[in-house]
Amino acid sequence: MRKPFIAGNWKMYKTPKESLAFLDAFLPLVEGHTRDEIALFPTTTSLSAVIDGLHGSNVRGGAQNMHWLNEGPYTGQTSPTMLVSIGCRHVILGHSEQRLYFNETYERVNLKLKAAINHGITPIVCVGELLAEREDQKTEEVLRTQLRAALRNISPSEARRLIIAYEPIWAIGTGSTASPEIAAQAHAILRHELTHCCGEATADNTRILYGGSVKPENINELMAQEQIDGVLVGGASLVPTTFANIVQYT
Ligand code: PGA
């Protein structure tokens, strides 16, 4: 059984004060909700306050990125030990905005993934194709290449806690969601590649989330797909009632 995972990626939004105001409104709306795992990914300056504010609740807090080393002369970076020290146990890796605007590579995602596993942090590894790649019928090849590079030299037991997010780049922040069928097809490709890399048991247990313009209007049909084990929500996770509606899909 793969417990659904509903994640809110706040990107570069919300100060600590705004983040805590969100929690005040949101936590009562999802109190006692146990069907799904729920997690929020605030920006670095709000992370500590959010993790403290979530203490004792059914919602977790995670980071949007991290370096793979514990410390060093790397201006602007946050290390896995620093995340663990504030109680952070989840991290998003390889988000397409990191890849498109900050030259993130899957070689680095692989190093970060190993570091996350070594520190007991659950990694959410993002993969997804560009519109041009989809139009050129390259989706399958792109997804398999990305996943293989991210999982290089990761053993099946190390991959146990891994979460994958399929985020087609043409659907992120654009309002145009992948149809449930397109998403399910991509998820099937990823699970097949996972079986190849990590064996059937790990592939069967790994949650694959969909991300890209998820909203209350499309969550039900997405979650109805057997292959979709949760969602990574950007814009629609910024408003407490909207995100609570997503968590309460039927
Ligand atoms: P979106 O973002 O829901 O605003 O499309 C999703 C994401 O980038 O994770």
Tab-separated table of C-alpha atoms and ligand atoms in Angstrom:
chain	number	residue	atom	x	y	z
A	1	MET	CA	0.000	0.000	0.000
A	2	ARG	CA	1.344	3.419	-0.971
A	3	LYS	CA	0.007	6.073	1.380
A	4	PRO	CA	-0.831	9.154	-0.707
A	5	PHE	CA	1.468	12.133	-0.189
A	6	ILE	CA	0.105	15.652	-0.647
A	7	ALA	CA	2.836	18.304	-0.773
A	8	GLY	CA	2.631	22.087	-0.944
A	9	ASN	CA	5.641	23.728	-2.594
A	10	TRP	CA	5.606	27.389	-1.582
A	11	LYS	CA	8.543	28.323	-3.827
A	12	MET	CA	9.770	31.896	-3.116
A	13	TYR	CA	6.618	33.013	-1.318
A	14	LYS	CA	5.734	33.782	2.323
A	15	THR	CA	7.790	35.371	5.076
A	16	PRO	CA	7.921	33.548	8.450
A	17	LYS	CA	4.992	35.687	9.655
A	18	GLU	CA	2.909	34.906	6.579
A	19	SER	CA	3.833	31.221	6.887
A	20	LEU	CA	2.618	31.056	10.495
A	21	ALA	CA	-0.615	32.835	9.534
A	22	PHE	CA	-1.102	30.100	6.931
A	23	LEU	CA	-0.630	27.395	9.579
A	24	ASP	CA	-3.150	29.086	11.898
A	25	ALA	CA	-5.781	28.876	9.181
A	26	PHE	CA	-4.768	25.567	7.604
A	27	LEU	CA	-4.075	23.191	10.499
A	28	PRO	CA	-7.644	23.268	11.923
A	29	LEU	CA	-8.984	22.461	8.425
A	30	VAL	CA	-6.979	19.231	8.178
A	31	GLU	CA	-6.918	18.248	11.837
A	32	GLY	CA	-7.298	14.482	12.283
A	33	HIS	CA	-6.715	13.833	8.567
A	34	THR	CA	-4.765	10.574	8.400
A	35	ARG	CA	-5.627	9.149	4.969
A	36	ASP	CA	-2.775	11.074	3.327
A	37	GLU	CA	0.624	12.331	4.394
A	38	ILE	CA	0.674	16.116	4.182
A	39	ALA	CA	3.824	18.241	3.890
A	40	LEU	CA	4.631	21.901	3.310
A	41	PHE	CA	7.850	23.138	1.694
A	42	PRO	CA	8.475	26.775	2.661
A	43	THR	CA	11.440	28.889	1.653
A	44	THR	CA	14.614	28.563	3.775
A	45	THR	CA	13.991	31.624	5.950
A	46	SER	CA	10.565	30.291	6.985
A	47	LEU	CA	11.490	26.627	7.344
A	48	SER	CA	12.473	26.619	10.996
A	49	ALA	CA	9.383	28.592	12.076
A	50	VAL	CA	7.129	26.313	10.030
A	51	ILE	CA	8.647	23.112	11.426
A	52	ASP	CA	8.202	24.447	14.966
A	53	GLY	CA	4.655	25.557	14.158
A	54	LEU	CA	3.806	22.084	12.806
A	55	HIS	CA	5.075	20.319	15.897
A	56	GLY	CA	2.439	17.905	17.228
A	57	SER	CA	0.314	18.209	14.074
A	58	ASN	CA	-0.330	15.771	11.221
A	59	VAL	CA	1.603	17.955	8.738
A	60	ARG	CA	5.355	17.862	8.034
A	61	GLY	CA	7.712	20.582	6.881
A	62	GLY	CA	10.473	20.156	4.296
A	63	ALA	CA	13.118	22.065	2.347
A	64	GLN	CA	13.005	23.047	-1.319
A	65	ASN	CA	16.648	22.136	-1.978
A	66	MET	CA	19.943	21.405	-0.225
A	67	HIS	CA	23.659	20.901	-0.846
A	68	TRP	CA	25.129	17.405	-0.560
A	69	LEU	CA	28.043	18.284	1.765
A	70	ASN	CA	27.762	18.886	5.511
A	71	GLU	CA	29.635	22.185	5.466
A	72	GLY	CA	32.105	24.195	3.401
A	73	PRO	CA	32.749	27.448	1.564
A	74	TYR	CA	29.539	27.364	-0.534
A	75	THR	CA	27.832	30.738	-0.288
A	76	GLY	CA	24.073	30.572	-0.401
A	77	GLN	CA	23.795	26.848	0.306
A	78	THR	CA	22.166	24.842	3.103
A	79	SER	CA	23.526	21.447	4.157
A	80	PRO	CA	21.742	18.221	5.105
A	81	THR	CA	23.069	18.414	8.676
A	82	MET	CA	21.677	21.945	8.978
A	83	LEU	CA	18.275	20.710	7.830
A	84	VAL	CA	18.336	17.791	10.262
A	85	SER	CA	19.345	20.150	13.089
A	86	ILE	CA	16.049	22.046	12.741
A	87	GLY	CA	13.980	18.866	12.532
A	88	CYS	CA	13.620	18.841	8.743
A	89	ARG	CA	13.100	15.343	7.319
A	90	HIS	CA	11.951	16.025	3.737
A	91	VAL	CA	13.601	17.747	0.796
A	92	ILE	CA	12.598	18.474	-2.807
A	93	LEU	CA	15.447	17.741	-5.240
A	94	GLY	CA	15.858	18.556	-8.927
A	95	HIS	CA	12.806	20.796	-9.231
A	96	SER	CA	12.546	22.043	-12.810
A	97	GLU	CA	12.873	25.663	-11.658
A	98	GLN	CA	16.271	24.714	-10.197
A	99	ARG	CA	17.178	22.979	-13.432
A	100	LEU	CA	15.927	25.739	-15.736
A	101	TYR	CA	17.093	28.849	-13.862
A	102	PHE	CA	19.988	27.644	-11.659
A	103	ASN	CA	21.689	25.016	-13.808
A	104	GLU	CA	20.829	22.086	-11.549
A	105	THR	CA	21.956	18.797	-13.096
A	106	TYR	CA	20.938	15.210	-12.423
A	107	GLU	CA	24.551	14.428	-11.492
A	108	ARG	CA	24.181	16.860	-8.604
A	109	VAL	CA	20.682	15.604	-7.838
A	110	ASN	CA	22.264	12.163	-7.509
A	111	LEU	CA	24.814	13.469	-4.968
A	112	LYS	CA	22.051	15.248	-3.062
A	113	LEU	CA	19.870	12.157	-3.137
A	114	LYS	CA	22.674	10.064	-1.612
A	115	ALA	CA	23.268	12.720	1.058
A	116	ALA	CA	19.545	12.881	1.885
A	117	ILE	CA	19.382	9.106	2.285
A	118	ASN	CA	22.502	9.092	4.475
A	119	HIS	CA	20.954	11.725	6.747
A	120	GLY	CA	17.535	10.082	7.008
A	121	ILE	CA	15.868	12.842	4.967
A	122	THR	CA	13.080	11.733	2.609
A	123	PRO	CA	13.911	13.015	-0.879
A	124	ILE	CA	11.278	14.013	-3.433
A	125	VAL	CA	13.060	13.813	-6.765
A	126	CYS	CA	11.396	15.778	-9.574
A	127	VAL	CA	11.515	14.737	-13.207
A	128	GLY	CA	9.605	15.990	-16.232
A	129	GLU	CA	9.812	16.832	-19.911
A	130	LEU	CA	9.662	20.132	-21.809
A	131	LEU	CA	6.782	20.776	-24.200
A	132	ALA	CA	9.138	20.462	-27.180
A	133	GLU	CA	10.325	17.071	-25.933
A	134	ARG	CA	6.725	15.861	-25.603
A	135	GLU	CA	5.905	17.131	-29.088
A	136	ASP	CA	8.975	15.308	-30.448
A	137	GLN	CA	7.733	12.053	-28.843
A	138	LYS	CA	10.747	12.104	-26.505
A	139	THR	CA	8.869	11.984	-23.185
A	140	GLU	CA	9.669	8.372	-22.406
A	141	GLU	CA	13.351	8.722	-23.249
A	142	VAL	CA	13.679	11.963	-21.232
A	143	LEU	CA	11.953	10.550	-18.133
A	144	ARG	CA	13.982	7.367	-18.177
A	145	THR	CA	17.264	9.235	-18.638
A	146	GLN	CA	16.469	11.692	-15.839
A	147	LEU	CA	15.444	8.988	-13.393
A	148	ARG	CA	18.421	6.778	-14.205
A	149	ALA	CA	20.862	9.666	-13.689
A	150	ALA	CA	19.250	10.645	-10.377
A	151	LEU	CA	19.337	7.059	-9.084
A	152	ARG	CA	22.878	6.201	-10.192
A	153	ASN	CA	24.524	3.841	-7.675
A	154	ILE	CA	21.566	3.954	-5.298
A	155	SER	CA	20.807	0.488	-3.965
A	156	PRO	CA	17.230	-0.846	-3.688
A	157	SER	CA	17.373	-0.597	0.097
A	158	GLU	CA	18.629	3.007	-0.113
A	159	ALA	CA	15.783	3.836	-2.520
A	160	ARG	CA	13.244	2.610	0.026
A	161	ARG	CA	12.265	6.059	1.268
A	162	LEU	CA	12.428	7.761	-2.122
A	163	ILE	CA	9.472	9.737	-3.493
A	164	ILE	CA	9.358	10.755	-7.150
A	165	ALA	CA	7.401	13.670	-8.579
A	166	TYR	CA	6.445	13.698	-12.242
A	167	GLU	CA	6.232	17.381	-13.124
A	168	PRO	CA	5.862	18.054	-16.845
A	169	ILE	CA	7.503	21.451	-17.296
A	170	TRP	CA	4.747	22.635	-19.658
A	171	ALA	CA	2.201	22.171	-16.848
A	172	ILE	CA	4.026	24.009	-14.056
A	173	GLY	CA	2.477	27.358	-13.207
A	174	THR	CA	0.765	27.494	-16.593
A	175	GLY	CA	-2.752	26.497	-15.572
A	176	SER	CA	-2.689	23.674	-18.118
A	177	THR	CA	-2.630	20.388	-16.230
A	178	ALA	CA	-1.635	17.094	-17.784
A	179	SER	CA	-4.755	15.031	-18.356
A	180	PRO	CA	-5.080	12.195	-15.818
A	181	GLU	CA	-4.349	9.744	-18.662
A	182	ILE	CA	-1.150	11.535	-19.726
A	183	ALA	CA	0.003	11.698	-16.109
A	184	ALA	CA	-0.817	8.027	-15.508
A	185	GLN	CA	1.125	7.041	-18.650
A	186	ALA	CA	4.182	8.962	-17.490
A	187	HIS	CA	3.897	7.415	-14.027
A	188	ALA	CA	3.796	3.947	-15.582
A	189	ILE	CA	7.004	4.734	-17.519
A	190	LEU	CA	8.676	5.897	-14.308
A	191	ARG	CA	7.569	2.850	-12.330
A	192	HIS	CA	8.852	0.614	-15.085
A	193	GLU	CA	12.232	2.374	-15.010
A	194	LEU	CA	12.256	2.142	-11.218
A	195	THR	CA	11.747	-1.606	-11.455
A	196	HIS	CA	14.727	-1.722	-13.780
A	197	CYS	CA	16.929	0.359	-11.420
A	198	CYS	CA	15.786	-0.833	-7.993
A	199	GLY	CA	13.788	-4.026	-8.409
A	200	GLU	CA	10.095	-4.736	-8.272
A	201	ALA	CA	9.546	-4.500	-4.508
A	202	THR	CA	11.031	-0.991	-4.303
A	203	ALA	CA	9.212	0.112	-7.454
A	204	ASP	CA	5.904	-1.157	-6.062
A	205	ASN	CA	6.387	0.734	-2.808
A	206	THR	CA	7.688	4.023	-4.216
A	207	ARG	CA	5.217	6.861	-4.331
A	208	ILE	CA	5.089	8.780	-7.591
A	209	LEU	CA	3.434	12.187	-7.271
A	210	TYR	CA	2.030	14.344	-10.044
A	211	GLY	CA	2.802	18.074	-10.126
A	212	GLY	CA	1.800	20.878	-12.488
A	213	SER	CA	-1.235	23.149	-12.055
A	214	VAL	CA	-2.951	20.878	-9.533
A	215	LYS	CA	-6.050	22.594	-8.088
A	216	PRO	CA	-9.302	21.682	-6.331
A	217	GLU	CA	-10.986	21.417	-9.767
A	218	ASN	CA	-8.722	18.623	-11.025
A	219	ILE	CA	-7.519	16.825	-7.890
A	220	ASN	CA	-10.291	14.205	-7.841
A	221	GLU	CA	-9.677	12.932	-11.350
A	222	LEU	CA	-5.918	12.907	-10.821
A	223	MET	CA	-6.120	10.975	-7.549
A	224	ALA	CA	-8.564	8.513	-9.149
A	225	GLN	CA	-5.658	7.201	-11.253
A	226	GLU	CA	-4.162	4.120	-9.687
A	227	GLN	CA	-0.656	5.173	-10.741
A	228	ILE	CA	-0.868	8.596	-9.045
A	229	ASP	CA	0.192	8.390	-5.398
A	230	GLY	CA	-0.180	12.028	-4.481
A	231	VAL	CA	0.539	15.516	-5.752
A	232	LEU	CA	3.121	18.293	-5.517
A	233	VAL	CA	1.153	21.530	-5.534
A	234	GLY	CA	2.645	24.972	-6.191
A	235	GLY	CA	0.353	27.982	-6.623
A	236	ALA	CA	-2.751	26.322	-5.178
A	237	SER	CA	-0.921	25.475	-1.925
A	238	LEU	CA	-0.490	29.132	-0.981
A	239	VAL	CA	-4.083	29.640	0.183
A	240	PRO	CA	-5.126	27.600	3.260
A	241	THR	CA	-8.695	26.814	2.156
A	242	THR	CA	-7.621	25.913	-1.386
A	243	PHE	CA	-4.872	23.595	-0.207
A	244	ALA	CA	-7.215	22.037	2.379
A	245	ASN	CA	-9.714	21.355	-0.438
A	246	ILE	CA	-6.963	19.558	-2.333
A	247	VAL	CA	-6.029	17.484	0.723
A	248	GLN	CA	-9.681	16.499	1.063
A	249	TYR	CA	-10.060	15.099	-2.463
A	250	THR	CA	-12.665	12.391	-2.853
B	1	PGA	P1	2.141	24.680	-9.843
B	1	PGA	O1	3.627	24.234	-9.415
B	1	PGA	O2	1.180	23.833	-9.040
B	1	PGA	O3	2.048	26.134	-9.507
B	1	PGA	O4	2.012	24.408	-11.312
B	1	PGA	C1	3.965	22.893	-9.150
B	1	PGA	C2	5.417	22.785	-8.777
B	1	PGA	O5	6.241	23.529	-9.322
B	1	PGA	O6	5.806	21.971	-7.920
